[in-house]
PDB file of C-alpha atoms in Angstrom:
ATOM      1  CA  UNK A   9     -52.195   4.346 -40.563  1.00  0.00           C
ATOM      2  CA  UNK A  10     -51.143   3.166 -36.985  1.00  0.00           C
ATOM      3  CA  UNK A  11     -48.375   4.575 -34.755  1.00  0.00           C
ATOM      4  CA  UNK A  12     -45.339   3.004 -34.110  1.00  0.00           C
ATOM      5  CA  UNK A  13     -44.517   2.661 -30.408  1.00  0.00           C
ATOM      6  CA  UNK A  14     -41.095   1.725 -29.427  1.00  0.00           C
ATOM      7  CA  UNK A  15     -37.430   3.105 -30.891  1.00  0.00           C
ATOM      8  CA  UNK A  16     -36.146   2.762 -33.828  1.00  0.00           C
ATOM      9  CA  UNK A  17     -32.941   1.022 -34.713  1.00  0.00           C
ATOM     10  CA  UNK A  18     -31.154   3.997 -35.329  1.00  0.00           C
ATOM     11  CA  UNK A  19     -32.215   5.431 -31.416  1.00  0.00           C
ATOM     12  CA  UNK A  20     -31.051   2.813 -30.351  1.00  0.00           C
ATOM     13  CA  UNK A  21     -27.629   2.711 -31.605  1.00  0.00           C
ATOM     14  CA  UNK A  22     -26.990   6.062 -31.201  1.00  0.00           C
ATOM     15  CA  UNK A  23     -27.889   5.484 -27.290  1.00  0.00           C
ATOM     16  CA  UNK A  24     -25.329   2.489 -27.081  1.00  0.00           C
ATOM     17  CA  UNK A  25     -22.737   4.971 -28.931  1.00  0.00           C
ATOM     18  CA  UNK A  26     -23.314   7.217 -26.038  1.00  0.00           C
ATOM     19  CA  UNK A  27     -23.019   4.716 -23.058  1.00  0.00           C
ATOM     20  CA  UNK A  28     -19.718   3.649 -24.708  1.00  0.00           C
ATOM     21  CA  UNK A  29     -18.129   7.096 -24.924  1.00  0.00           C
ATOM     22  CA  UNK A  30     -18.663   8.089 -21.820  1.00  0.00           C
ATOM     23  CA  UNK A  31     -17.451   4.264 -20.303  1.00  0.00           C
ATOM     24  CA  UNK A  32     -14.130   5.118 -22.403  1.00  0.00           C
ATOM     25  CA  UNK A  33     -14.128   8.542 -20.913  1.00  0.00           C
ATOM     26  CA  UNK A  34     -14.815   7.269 -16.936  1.00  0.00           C
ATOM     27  CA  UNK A  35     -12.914   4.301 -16.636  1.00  0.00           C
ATOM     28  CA  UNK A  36      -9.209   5.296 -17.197  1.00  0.00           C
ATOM     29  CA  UNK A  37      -9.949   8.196 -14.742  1.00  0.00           C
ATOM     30  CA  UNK A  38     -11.483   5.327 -12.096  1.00  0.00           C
ATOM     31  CA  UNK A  39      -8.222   2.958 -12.440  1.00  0.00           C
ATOM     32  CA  UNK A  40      -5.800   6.232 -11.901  1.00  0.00           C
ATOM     33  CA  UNK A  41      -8.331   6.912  -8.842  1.00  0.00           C
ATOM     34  CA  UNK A  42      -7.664   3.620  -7.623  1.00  0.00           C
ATOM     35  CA  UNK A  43      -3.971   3.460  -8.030  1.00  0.00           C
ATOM     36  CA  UNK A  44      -3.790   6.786  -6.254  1.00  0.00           C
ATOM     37  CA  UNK A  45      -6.067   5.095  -3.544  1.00  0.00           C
ATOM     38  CA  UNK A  46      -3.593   1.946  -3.274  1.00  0.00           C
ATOM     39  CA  UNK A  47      -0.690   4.432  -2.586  1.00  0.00           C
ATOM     40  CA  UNK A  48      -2.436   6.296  -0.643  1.00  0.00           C
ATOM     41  CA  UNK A  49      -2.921   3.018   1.500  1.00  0.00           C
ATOM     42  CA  UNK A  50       0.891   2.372   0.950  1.00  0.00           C
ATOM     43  CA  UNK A  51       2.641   5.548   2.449  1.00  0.00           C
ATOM     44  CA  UNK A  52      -0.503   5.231   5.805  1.00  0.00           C
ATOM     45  CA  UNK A  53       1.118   1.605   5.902  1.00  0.00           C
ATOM     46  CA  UNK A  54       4.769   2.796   6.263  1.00  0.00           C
ATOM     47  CA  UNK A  55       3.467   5.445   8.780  1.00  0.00           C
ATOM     48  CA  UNK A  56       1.923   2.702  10.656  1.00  0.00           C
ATOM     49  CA  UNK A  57       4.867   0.171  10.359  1.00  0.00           C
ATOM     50  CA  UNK A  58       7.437   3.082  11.581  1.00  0.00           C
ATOM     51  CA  UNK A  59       5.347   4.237  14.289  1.00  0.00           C
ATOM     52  CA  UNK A  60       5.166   0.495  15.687  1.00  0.00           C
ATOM     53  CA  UNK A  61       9.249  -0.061  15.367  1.00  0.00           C
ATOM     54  CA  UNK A  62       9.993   2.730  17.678  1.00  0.00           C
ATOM     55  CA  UNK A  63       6.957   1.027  19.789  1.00  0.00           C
ATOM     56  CA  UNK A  64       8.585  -2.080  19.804  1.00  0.00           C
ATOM     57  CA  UNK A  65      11.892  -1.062  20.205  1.00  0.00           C
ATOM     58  CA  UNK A  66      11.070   0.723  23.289  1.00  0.00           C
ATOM     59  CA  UNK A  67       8.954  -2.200  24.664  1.00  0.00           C
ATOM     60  CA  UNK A  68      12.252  -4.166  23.819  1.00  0.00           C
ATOM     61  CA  UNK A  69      15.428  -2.587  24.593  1.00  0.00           C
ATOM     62  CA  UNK A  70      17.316  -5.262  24.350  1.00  0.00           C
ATOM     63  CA  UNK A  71      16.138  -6.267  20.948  1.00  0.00           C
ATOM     64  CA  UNK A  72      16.195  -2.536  19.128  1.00  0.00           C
ATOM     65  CA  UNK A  73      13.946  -2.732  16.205  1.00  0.00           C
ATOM     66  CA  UNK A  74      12.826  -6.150  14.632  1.00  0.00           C
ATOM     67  CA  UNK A  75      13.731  -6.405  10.924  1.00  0.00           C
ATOM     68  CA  UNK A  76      10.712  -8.772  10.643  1.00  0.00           C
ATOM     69  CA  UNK A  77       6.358  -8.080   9.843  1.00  0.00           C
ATOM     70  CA  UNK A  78       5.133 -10.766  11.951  1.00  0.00           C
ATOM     71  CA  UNK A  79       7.072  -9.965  14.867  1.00  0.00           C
ATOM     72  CA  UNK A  80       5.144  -6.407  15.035  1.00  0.00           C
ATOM     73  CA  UNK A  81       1.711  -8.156  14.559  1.00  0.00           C
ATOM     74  CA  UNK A  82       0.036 -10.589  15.828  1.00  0.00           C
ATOM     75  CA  UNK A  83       0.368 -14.525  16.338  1.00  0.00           C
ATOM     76  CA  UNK A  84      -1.350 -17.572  17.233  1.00  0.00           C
ATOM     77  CA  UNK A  85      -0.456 -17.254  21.208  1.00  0.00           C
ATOM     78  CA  UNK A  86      -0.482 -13.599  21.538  1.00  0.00           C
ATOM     79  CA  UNK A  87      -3.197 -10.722  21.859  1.00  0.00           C
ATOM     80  CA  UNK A  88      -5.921 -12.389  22.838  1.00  0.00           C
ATOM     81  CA  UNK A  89      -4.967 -15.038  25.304  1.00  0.00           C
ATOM     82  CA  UNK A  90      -3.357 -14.519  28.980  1.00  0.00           C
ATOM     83  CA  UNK A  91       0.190 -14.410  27.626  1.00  0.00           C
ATOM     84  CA  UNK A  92      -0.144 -11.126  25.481  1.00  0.00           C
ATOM     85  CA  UNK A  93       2.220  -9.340  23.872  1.00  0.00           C
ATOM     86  CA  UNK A  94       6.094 -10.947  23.675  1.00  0.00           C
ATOM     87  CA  UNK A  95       8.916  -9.771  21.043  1.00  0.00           C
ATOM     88  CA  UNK A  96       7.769 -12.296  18.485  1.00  0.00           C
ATOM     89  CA  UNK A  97       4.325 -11.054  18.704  1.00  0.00           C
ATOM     90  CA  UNK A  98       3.709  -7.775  19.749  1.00  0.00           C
ATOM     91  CA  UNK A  99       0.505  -6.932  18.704  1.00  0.00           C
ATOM     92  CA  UNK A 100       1.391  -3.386  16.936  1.00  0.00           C
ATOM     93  CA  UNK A 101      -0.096  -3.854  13.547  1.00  0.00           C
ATOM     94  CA  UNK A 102      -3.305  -6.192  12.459  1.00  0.00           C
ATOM     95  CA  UNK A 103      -2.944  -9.372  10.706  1.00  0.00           C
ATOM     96  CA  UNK A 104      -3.634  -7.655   6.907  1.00  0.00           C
ATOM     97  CA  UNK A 105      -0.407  -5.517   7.146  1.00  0.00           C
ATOM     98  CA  UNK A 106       1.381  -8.214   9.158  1.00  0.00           C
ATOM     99  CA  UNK A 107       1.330 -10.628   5.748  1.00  0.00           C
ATOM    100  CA  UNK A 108       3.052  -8.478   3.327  1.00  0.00           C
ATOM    101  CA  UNK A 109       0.393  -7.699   1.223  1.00  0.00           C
ATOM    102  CA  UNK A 110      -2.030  -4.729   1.137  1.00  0.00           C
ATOM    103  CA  UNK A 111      -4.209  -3.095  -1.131  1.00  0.00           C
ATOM    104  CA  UNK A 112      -2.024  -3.445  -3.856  1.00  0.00           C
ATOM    105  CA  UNK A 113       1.205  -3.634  -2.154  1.00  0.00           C
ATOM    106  CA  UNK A 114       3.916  -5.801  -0.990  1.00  0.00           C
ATOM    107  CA  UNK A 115       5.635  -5.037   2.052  1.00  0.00           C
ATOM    108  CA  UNK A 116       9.227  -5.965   3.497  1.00  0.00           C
ATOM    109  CA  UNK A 117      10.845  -5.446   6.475  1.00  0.00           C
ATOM    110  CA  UNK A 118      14.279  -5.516   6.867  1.00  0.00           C
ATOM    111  CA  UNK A 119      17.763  -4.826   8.740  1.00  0.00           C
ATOM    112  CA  UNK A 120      18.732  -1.385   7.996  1.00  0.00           C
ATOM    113  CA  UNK A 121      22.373   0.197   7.161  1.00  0.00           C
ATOM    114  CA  UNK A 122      23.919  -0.761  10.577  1.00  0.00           C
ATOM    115  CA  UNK A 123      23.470  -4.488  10.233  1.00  0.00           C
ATOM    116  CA  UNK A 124      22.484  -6.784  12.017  1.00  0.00           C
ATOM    117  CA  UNK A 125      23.513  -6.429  15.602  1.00  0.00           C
ATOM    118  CA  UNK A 126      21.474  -6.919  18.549  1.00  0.00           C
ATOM    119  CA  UNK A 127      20.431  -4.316  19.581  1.00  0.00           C
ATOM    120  CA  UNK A 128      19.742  -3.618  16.086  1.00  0.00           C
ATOM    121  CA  UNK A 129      19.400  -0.002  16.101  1.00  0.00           C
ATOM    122  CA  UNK A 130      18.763   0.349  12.005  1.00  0.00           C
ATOM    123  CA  UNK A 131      15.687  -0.540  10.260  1.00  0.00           C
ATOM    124  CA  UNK A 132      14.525  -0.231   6.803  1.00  0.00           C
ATOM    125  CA  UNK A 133      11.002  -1.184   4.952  1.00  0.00           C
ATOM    126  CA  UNK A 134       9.920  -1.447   1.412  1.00  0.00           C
ATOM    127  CA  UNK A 135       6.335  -1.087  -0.086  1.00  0.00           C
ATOM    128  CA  UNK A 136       6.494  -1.887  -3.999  1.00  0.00           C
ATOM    129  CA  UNK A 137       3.265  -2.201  -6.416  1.00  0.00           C
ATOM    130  CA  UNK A 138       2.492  -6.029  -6.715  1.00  0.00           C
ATOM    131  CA  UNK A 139       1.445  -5.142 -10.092  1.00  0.00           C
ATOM    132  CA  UNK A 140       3.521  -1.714 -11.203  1.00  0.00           C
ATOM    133  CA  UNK A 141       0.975   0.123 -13.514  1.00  0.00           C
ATOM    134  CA  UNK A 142      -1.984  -1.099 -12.510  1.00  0.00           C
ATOM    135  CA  UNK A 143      -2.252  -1.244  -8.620  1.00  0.00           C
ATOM    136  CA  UNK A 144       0.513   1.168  -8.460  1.00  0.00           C
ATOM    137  CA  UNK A 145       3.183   3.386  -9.972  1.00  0.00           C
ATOM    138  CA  UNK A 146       5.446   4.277  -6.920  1.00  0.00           C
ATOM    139  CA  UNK A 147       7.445   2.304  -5.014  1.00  0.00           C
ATOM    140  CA  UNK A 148       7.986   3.728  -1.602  1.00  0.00           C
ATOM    141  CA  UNK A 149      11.059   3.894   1.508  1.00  0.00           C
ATOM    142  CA  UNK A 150      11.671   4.277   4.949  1.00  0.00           C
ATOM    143  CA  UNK A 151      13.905   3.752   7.829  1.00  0.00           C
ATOM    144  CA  UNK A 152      14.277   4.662  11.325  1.00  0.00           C
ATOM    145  CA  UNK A 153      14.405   8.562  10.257  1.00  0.00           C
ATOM    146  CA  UNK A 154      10.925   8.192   9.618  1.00  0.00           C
ATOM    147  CA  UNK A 155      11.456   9.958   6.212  1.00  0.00           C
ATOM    148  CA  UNK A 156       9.397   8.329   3.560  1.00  0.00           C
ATOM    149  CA  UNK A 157      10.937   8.122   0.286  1.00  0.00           C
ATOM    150  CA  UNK A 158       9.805   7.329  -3.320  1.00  0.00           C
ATOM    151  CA  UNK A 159      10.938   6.139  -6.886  1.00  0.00           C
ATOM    152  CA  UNK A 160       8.360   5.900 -10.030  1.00  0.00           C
ATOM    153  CA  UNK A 161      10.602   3.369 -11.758  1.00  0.00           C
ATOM    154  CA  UNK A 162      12.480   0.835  -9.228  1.00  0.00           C
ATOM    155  CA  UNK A 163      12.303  -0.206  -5.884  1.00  0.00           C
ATOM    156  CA  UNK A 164      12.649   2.838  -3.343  1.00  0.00           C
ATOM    157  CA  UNK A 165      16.131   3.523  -1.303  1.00  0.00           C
ATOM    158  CA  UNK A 166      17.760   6.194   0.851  1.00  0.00           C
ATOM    159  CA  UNK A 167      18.914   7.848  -1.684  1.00  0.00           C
ATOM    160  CA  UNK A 168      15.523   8.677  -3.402  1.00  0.00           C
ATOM    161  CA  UNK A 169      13.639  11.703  -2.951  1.00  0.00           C
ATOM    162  CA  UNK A 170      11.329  12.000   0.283  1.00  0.00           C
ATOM    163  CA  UNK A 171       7.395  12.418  -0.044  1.00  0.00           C
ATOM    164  CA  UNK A 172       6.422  15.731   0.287  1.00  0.00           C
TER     165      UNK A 172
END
């Protein structure tokens, strides 16, 4: 009688059985990794976007801090070309952060508690999950304090509790 070579039906399923518990065990535990990654990315962002208001603001007195993303970053006529750097395009943050959008995140930019006056002296930005639950959880705060806040079930404010 000859030898079988090769694996037998049964092998073989118990192998794919196998692969498939340990995908069910991995990938949960690879989508919470990422979401901590994208808010991870999200509070360095608000770092980087209060860091270049109190840049910009001291560059431009008279202005205070801008309550808009593309006046901190780049534009067409500025960073590369002889005129450089001008209120409406100061160069502070890179064209990714500048649109809004970053690894998972939406950003916005806007006049904080004291209004809108010029100099505007207030300040406030945003960072919320484009997709809550699946590129992120938190939604994240800031203002000219530099204290970053967070909320796991609306959009961040003042009045939430600060990132320890």
């Amino acid at each position: 009688m000859r030898k079988q070579k090769g694996f037998s039906l049964i092998e073989l399923l118990i192998v794919v059985a196998i692969i498939l518990i340990i995908a069910a065990i991995a990938i949960p535990n690879l989508l919470r990794s990422r979401m901590a990654a994208n808010e991870a990315s999200a509070v360095g962002s608000i770092r980087t976007l209060n860091t270049a208001e109190v840049m910009y603001s001291s560059a431009y007195t008279d202005v205070g801090f801008t309550t808009t993303l593309a006046n901190l970053g780049p534009n067409a006529n500025t960073c590369t070309g002889a005129t450089g750097a001008t209120s409406t395009g100061a160069c502070l943050i890179d064209n990714v952060l500048g649109s809004g959008t970053k690894s998972g995140y939406t950003f916005k930019l806007a006049a904080g508690s004291g209004g809108a006056s010029t100099p505007q002296y207030t300040f406030a930005v945003n960072a919320n999950p484009v997709t809550p639950g699946t590129s992120g959880q938190r939604s994240f705060y800031s203002d000219q304090t530099g204290v970053i806040r967070y909320n796991q079930s609306a959009q961040a404010s003042s009045t939430d509790s600060p990132l320890q």
